XYZ file of C-alpha atoms in Angstrom:
393
model
C 63.947 54.845 42.614
C 67.557 53.905 42.025
C 69.410 52.493 45.012
C 71.711 55.537 44.452
C 69.050 57.915 44.015
C 67.283 56.725 47.204
C 70.669 57.591 49.329
C 71.134 61.227 47.917
C 67.533 61.651 48.594
C 68.057 60.502 52.197
C 70.745 62.639 52.465
C 69.518 65.296 51.241
C 66.554 64.879 54.105
C 69.196 64.215 56.778
C 71.060 67.876 56.099
C 67.580 69.942 55.718
C 66.884 68.648 59.013
C 69.861 69.717 60.564
C 70.241 73.123 59.131
C 66.361 73.302 60.788
C 67.324 72.317 63.990
C 70.518 74.413 64.033
C 68.206 77.896 62.720
C 65.890 76.959 65.915
C 68.892 76.812 68.648
C 69.051 79.216 71.371
C 72.627 80.245 69.756
C 71.485 81.168 66.234
C 67.877 83.032 67.319
C 68.810 86.869 67.957
C 65.646 86.791 69.810
C 65.807 83.765 72.348
C 67.157 84.204 75.596
C 66.108 88.086 75.935
C 63.174 89.940 76.904
C 62.392 93.332 75.910
C 64.816 95.070 78.186
C 67.689 93.000 76.917
C 67.840 90.106 79.619
C 67.561 87.131 80.204
C 63.807 85.521 79.349
C 64.269 83.948 83.108
C 64.850 86.716 85.111
C 62.112 88.876 86.544
C 61.416 92.226 84.497
C 63.333 94.941 84.956
C 61.866 97.303 88.258
C 60.371 100.770 87.156
C 59.070 101.996 90.590
C 60.093 102.059 93.785
C 59.143 99.379 96.333
C 56.762 100.565 99.548
C 54.296 99.475 101.825
C 50.551 100.143 100.399
C 50.611 103.836 101.127
C 46.698 103.431 101.051
C 46.726 102.388 104.708
C 45.567 104.507 107.683
C 47.180 107.104 108.270
C 47.524 107.083 112.442
C 49.972 107.254 115.079
C 51.751 103.947 116.206
C 50.954 103.362 119.711
C 52.926 100.127 120.594
C 56.644 100.220 121.487
C 59.623 97.668 119.994
C 60.612 94.886 122.845
C 63.488 97.130 124.248
C 60.847 100.085 124.564
C 62.017 101.394 121.124
C 59.924 104.180 119.581
C 58.121 102.739 116.558
C 58.980 104.185 112.925
C 55.848 103.665 110.352
C 56.377 101.282 107.749
C 54.765 103.723 105.307
C 58.053 105.592 105.353
C 60.360 102.816 103.851
C 61.388 102.809 100.482
C 63.600 100.879 98.176
C 64.385 103.163 94.781
C 64.764 101.810 91.933
C 68.456 101.855 91.611
C 68.765 100.423 95.176
C 66.696 97.737 93.765
C 68.833 97.157 91.124
C 71.788 97.175 92.932
C 70.362 93.930 95.230
C 69.672 92.363 92.144
C 73.306 92.337 91.008
C 74.120 90.811 94.196
C 71.844 87.635 93.591
C 71.051 87.304 97.358
C 69.061 84.177 98.908
C 66.630 84.692 101.547
C 64.848 82.142 104.183
C 62.134 82.409 106.254
C 61.410 80.938 109.510
C 57.697 80.738 111.249
C 56.392 80.192 114.610
C 53.312 78.298 113.013
C 52.539 78.886 109.440
C 48.967 77.432 109.600
C 46.434 80.422 109.385
C 45.848 83.739 107.255
C 48.409 85.844 108.917
C 50.897 83.532 108.382
C 50.148 82.972 104.626
C 49.912 86.508 104.164
C 52.937 87.049 106.004
C 54.720 84.558 103.978
C 53.244 86.163 100.282
C 54.063 89.805 101.378
C 57.659 88.606 101.453
C 58.048 85.899 98.731
C 56.164 88.977 96.129
C 58.973 91.727 97.547
C 61.613 89.359 97.633
C 60.769 88.087 93.835
C 60.865 92.010 92.890
C 63.829 92.876 94.112
C 65.905 89.213 92.513
C 66.183 87.790 96.207
C 65.798 83.713 95.809
C 63.626 82.569 98.829
C 65.299 79.065 99.375
C 63.121 77.710 102.525
C 59.961 78.188 104.322
C 59.675 76.680 107.425
C 56.839 76.215 110.425
C 57.475 75.483 113.803
C 54.555 74.517 114.342
C 54.912 76.708 117.969
C 57.884 73.897 119.340
C 60.801 76.067 120.156
C 63.205 72.932 119.413
C 61.890 72.331 115.965
C 62.354 75.982 115.212
C 66.042 75.285 116.399
C 66.384 72.827 113.964
C 64.892 74.714 111.479
C 66.430 77.131 111.380
C 69.693 75.042 111.659
C 69.031 73.138 108.309
C 68.334 76.833 106.964
C 71.682 78.148 108.163
C 73.499 75.194 105.747
C 72.140 76.591 102.982
C 74.058 79.708 103.787
C 71.180 82.416 103.026
C 71.853 86.080 102.776
C 68.742 87.088 104.923
C 66.766 85.492 107.353
C 63.215 86.074 108.341
C 61.633 85.065 111.589
C 59.219 85.326 114.256
C 60.722 83.582 117.433
C 58.834 80.725 119.059
C 60.166 81.020 122.004
C 62.533 84.547 123.403
C 65.142 82.725 125.273
C 65.359 79.377 124.206
C 65.750 80.130 120.199
C 68.321 82.955 121.379
C 71.613 80.967 120.536
C 70.398 79.659 117.066
C 69.572 83.605 115.992
C 72.638 84.262 117.571
C 74.539 81.887 115.397
C 72.542 83.001 112.300
C 74.081 86.616 112.971
C 77.565 85.102 113.229
C 77.608 83.715 110.094
C 77.046 86.873 108.317
C 72.831 86.322 107.851
C 70.661 89.328 107.647
C 68.387 88.911 109.964
C 65.219 90.909 110.603
C 62.378 89.643 112.911
C 58.657 89.884 112.772
C 56.951 91.020 116.068
C 59.640 89.835 118.605
C 63.375 89.684 118.986
C 64.893 86.745 121.005
C 66.589 87.416 124.662
C 70.018 88.767 124.847
C 70.364 90.347 120.570
C 71.005 93.859 119.779
C 69.421 95.492 116.967
C 72.142 96.649 114.220
C 74.586 94.072 115.747
C 72.855 90.973 115.665
C 69.603 91.610 113.914
C 68.222 94.593 111.646
C 65.030 95.357 113.186
C 61.734 94.094 114.274
C 58.737 94.947 112.129
C 55.214 94.233 114.198
C 52.047 95.836 113.811
C 50.434 98.323 116.645
C 49.290 95.318 118.897
C 49.176 98.419 121.131
C 46.648 100.436 118.635
C 44.654 97.335 118.002
C 44.163 96.430 121.858
C 42.599 100.298 121.834
C 40.312 99.285 118.430
C 38.785 96.561 120.109
C 38.258 97.758 123.439
C 36.516 100.625 121.769
C 34.564 98.313 119.421
C 33.113 96.446 122.362
C 31.872 99.018 124.631
C 30.238 100.665 121.965
C 28.209 97.261 121.266
C 27.609 96.967 125.092
C 26.415 100.662 125.112
C 28.923 101.633 127.221
C 28.439 98.967 130.314
C 28.214 95.583 131.237
C 30.581 92.536 132.554
C 33.224 91.242 130.397
C 35.865 88.517 130.775
C 39.393 88.919 128.875
C 41.038 85.800 127.397
C 45.074 86.404 127.242
C 48.125 84.507 125.979
C 49.809 83.551 129.410
C 53.350 83.355 127.552
C 56.571 85.907 127.383
C 55.195 87.311 124.113
C 55.533 91.025 124.559
C 52.967 91.639 121.261
C 50.477 89.795 122.687
C 50.997 91.288 126.308
C 50.730 94.853 124.377
C 47.365 94.291 122.924
C 45.623 92.668 126.402
C 47.728 95.628 128.163
C 45.601 98.345 126.103
C 42.461 96.842 125.957
C 42.092 96.725 129.746
C 43.643 100.064 129.962
C 41.317 101.619 127.712
C 38.254 99.757 129.015
C 39.197 101.093 132.533
C 40.247 104.427 131.738
C 36.806 105.466 129.343
C 34.364 103.237 130.419
C 33.448 103.084 134.019
C 30.404 101.025 133.555
C 32.015 98.413 132.448
C 33.957 95.984 134.746
C 36.435 93.300 133.604
C 35.182 90.453 136.303
C 37.558 87.470 135.204
C 40.387 86.693 132.945
C 41.556 83.575 131.719
C 44.814 82.599 130.150
C 46.000 80.276 127.081
C 49.146 78.888 126.636
C 48.514 78.038 123.030
C 45.675 78.991 120.487
C 44.112 75.723 120.647
C 42.639 76.484 124.549
C 40.165 78.857 123.861
C 37.045 76.500 123.970
C 38.209 75.055 127.214
C 39.193 78.333 128.860
C 35.854 80.342 127.287
C 33.789 77.793 128.273
C 35.634 78.267 132.013
C 34.741 81.439 131.883
C 31.291 81.229 131.058
C 30.551 78.328 133.823
C 32.078 80.838 136.426
C 30.279 83.815 135.160
C 26.766 83.538 133.995
C 25.775 87.010 133.869
C 28.710 87.903 131.283
C 27.931 90.377 128.383
C 30.931 90.480 126.673
C 34.802 88.576 126.346
C 37.719 90.256 124.796
C 40.098 87.253 123.063
C 43.669 88.178 122.150
C 43.373 86.787 118.343
C 41.498 85.430 116.466
C 42.198 81.557 116.317
C 41.476 80.976 120.153
C 38.534 83.369 119.643
C 37.039 80.792 117.228
C 37.082 78.510 120.196
C 35.783 81.159 122.615
C 32.943 81.457 119.912
C 32.130 77.695 120.166
C 32.099 77.769 123.510
C 29.129 80.877 123.803
C 27.382 79.069 121.337
C 27.459 75.786 122.826
C 26.432 77.830 126.150
C 23.629 79.416 124.509
C 24.845 82.964 124.847
C 24.619 84.008 121.842
C 23.452 87.276 122.884
C 27.148 87.786 124.160
C 29.261 90.393 122.528
C 33.242 89.257 121.483
C 35.869 91.170 119.835
C 39.572 90.120 119.010
C 42.458 90.736 116.994
C 43.630 89.864 113.572
C 40.961 89.090 110.377
C 40.972 85.314 109.724
C 38.435 84.177 107.829
C 36.160 82.298 110.252
C 36.081 85.507 112.460
C 35.161 87.716 109.215
C 32.211 85.414 108.266
C 31.009 86.064 112.202
C 31.441 90.328 111.560
C 30.155 89.829 107.938
C 26.691 88.279 109.568
C 26.583 90.243 112.475
C 27.454 87.326 114.909
C 28.490 87.388 117.842
C 31.927 88.778 117.190
C 31.269 92.433 116.185
C 34.730 93.575 115.715
C 38.648 93.524 116.120
C 41.590 95.600 115.144
C 43.303 94.098 112.393
C 46.845 93.458 111.645
C 48.628 94.063 108.196
C 49.933 90.903 107.516
C 51.041 91.496 103.723
C 52.416 94.686 104.099
C 54.079 93.684 107.218
C 56.026 90.669 105.493
C 56.980 93.571 102.285
C 58.220 96.005 105.315
C 60.337 93.336 106.605
C 61.859 92.534 102.924
C 62.868 96.215 102.277
C 64.458 96.585 105.488
C 66.485 93.167 104.494
C 67.546 95.300 101.259
C 68.352 98.201 103.622
C 70.576 95.890 105.456
C 72.595 94.248 102.480
C 73.021 97.724 100.835
C 74.604 99.154 104.337
C 71.931 101.804 105.080
C 70.798 102.595 108.439
C 67.632 100.673 110.082
C 65.450 101.677 112.697
C 65.413 98.950 115.345
C 61.664 98.571 115.472
C 59.134 99.222 112.763
C 55.326 99.094 112.929
C 52.364 98.903 110.654
C 49.132 101.120 111.686
C 46.019 99.683 113.265
C 43.199 98.918 111.402
C 39.506 99.045 113.133
C 37.205 96.393 111.510
C 33.926 95.839 111.895
C 30.058 95.127 109.906
C 30.461 98.284 108.249
C 33.654 98.044 106.936
C 34.891 93.918 106.903
C 34.465 93.545 103.319
C 37.127 96.664 102.208
C 39.485 95.588 105.312
C 39.723 91.842 104.056
C 40.920 93.458 100.900
C 43.113 96.068 102.511
C 45.073 93.737 105.122
C 45.457 90.593 102.154
C 45.527 92.544 98.753
C 43.165 89.919 97.239
C 39.655 89.596 96.336
C 37.346 88.743 99.400
C 36.421 85.283 99.875
C 32.977 83.815 98.324
C 32.527 82.368 101.803
C 32.409 85.575 103.677
C 30.648 87.693 100.546
C 27.903 85.097 100.880
C 27.884 85.379 104.633
C 27.501 89.290 105.118
C 24.082 90.879 105.951
C 23.523 94.529 105.044
């Protein structure tokens, strides 16, 4: 081939490549960057139905009151309409989540419920923090969050007093603050924060009492492990449990109580109670993680006949219930739906809608009979194989 012919062929090849590149560029592709709804491909699909909490949750009266004695509004009554969701999306909002502790099933489900719901609302989650039960770390976490200038903050305070000033700072910055379970001291609903959302902790304490009494056939000696902290939701659980036993089961006696300052003290406190009370028939522990420690103490003491109940359907206590073990049942929170409710209330706030100061999801009774179905309801996911394998008919 002659030199001139080669040059022409080379030029033609280059031109063809350029034409191909141009024809595939986003600006010349009539379908590129658009989904079936005509929006950008990176945007979430259009919402075609309202956002609510799971309407299959138990239809129960909410027995808990808020941190200032507020009557509860059921989370099942909350709703964002399709038009309201569209309005929120147009605002291009950001949100942050500040947890007291993120290392358990309850926290994981709360965060998932929030993230899933914010995604439907077109709200970007810019931070999720774990204070590891340290109030000073939570204050630092929130100060870092506020530097990002989020529109929404959802949080559970480690301590109602020492964290109050940083939440006040968030409110003054214009952030819409929604609390899980507890409100810091001195802050006002409707002014400094949107609302408090919790489980029906009083109702769950009642459920745990009835289960324990049933398994003891209405008689025996029991001990209570309570949360030795100024945290109103855990106080409600213990108050409800002890009052239910006292008023309904005259042949069951609470012979001893032991307090935990943090969740890692369950085994130590339970061991001391067992040593002091060799004739215990049952035990109530304020939530599932210290109950796991108490369970270890009971087994170490060779007291496998003892009956326990608690609050929160964590993996390890679910396994124990599934195999008909020492933990016979519990009152379960519904953390995923609690997260959904918190996100909806944040939506109310940015739209300027009136928000109730205290919202709660119903209590859920969990025993061996319904533990598998309860798991699906609580976590919105299939039952882990570890729980299914442990299950005994």
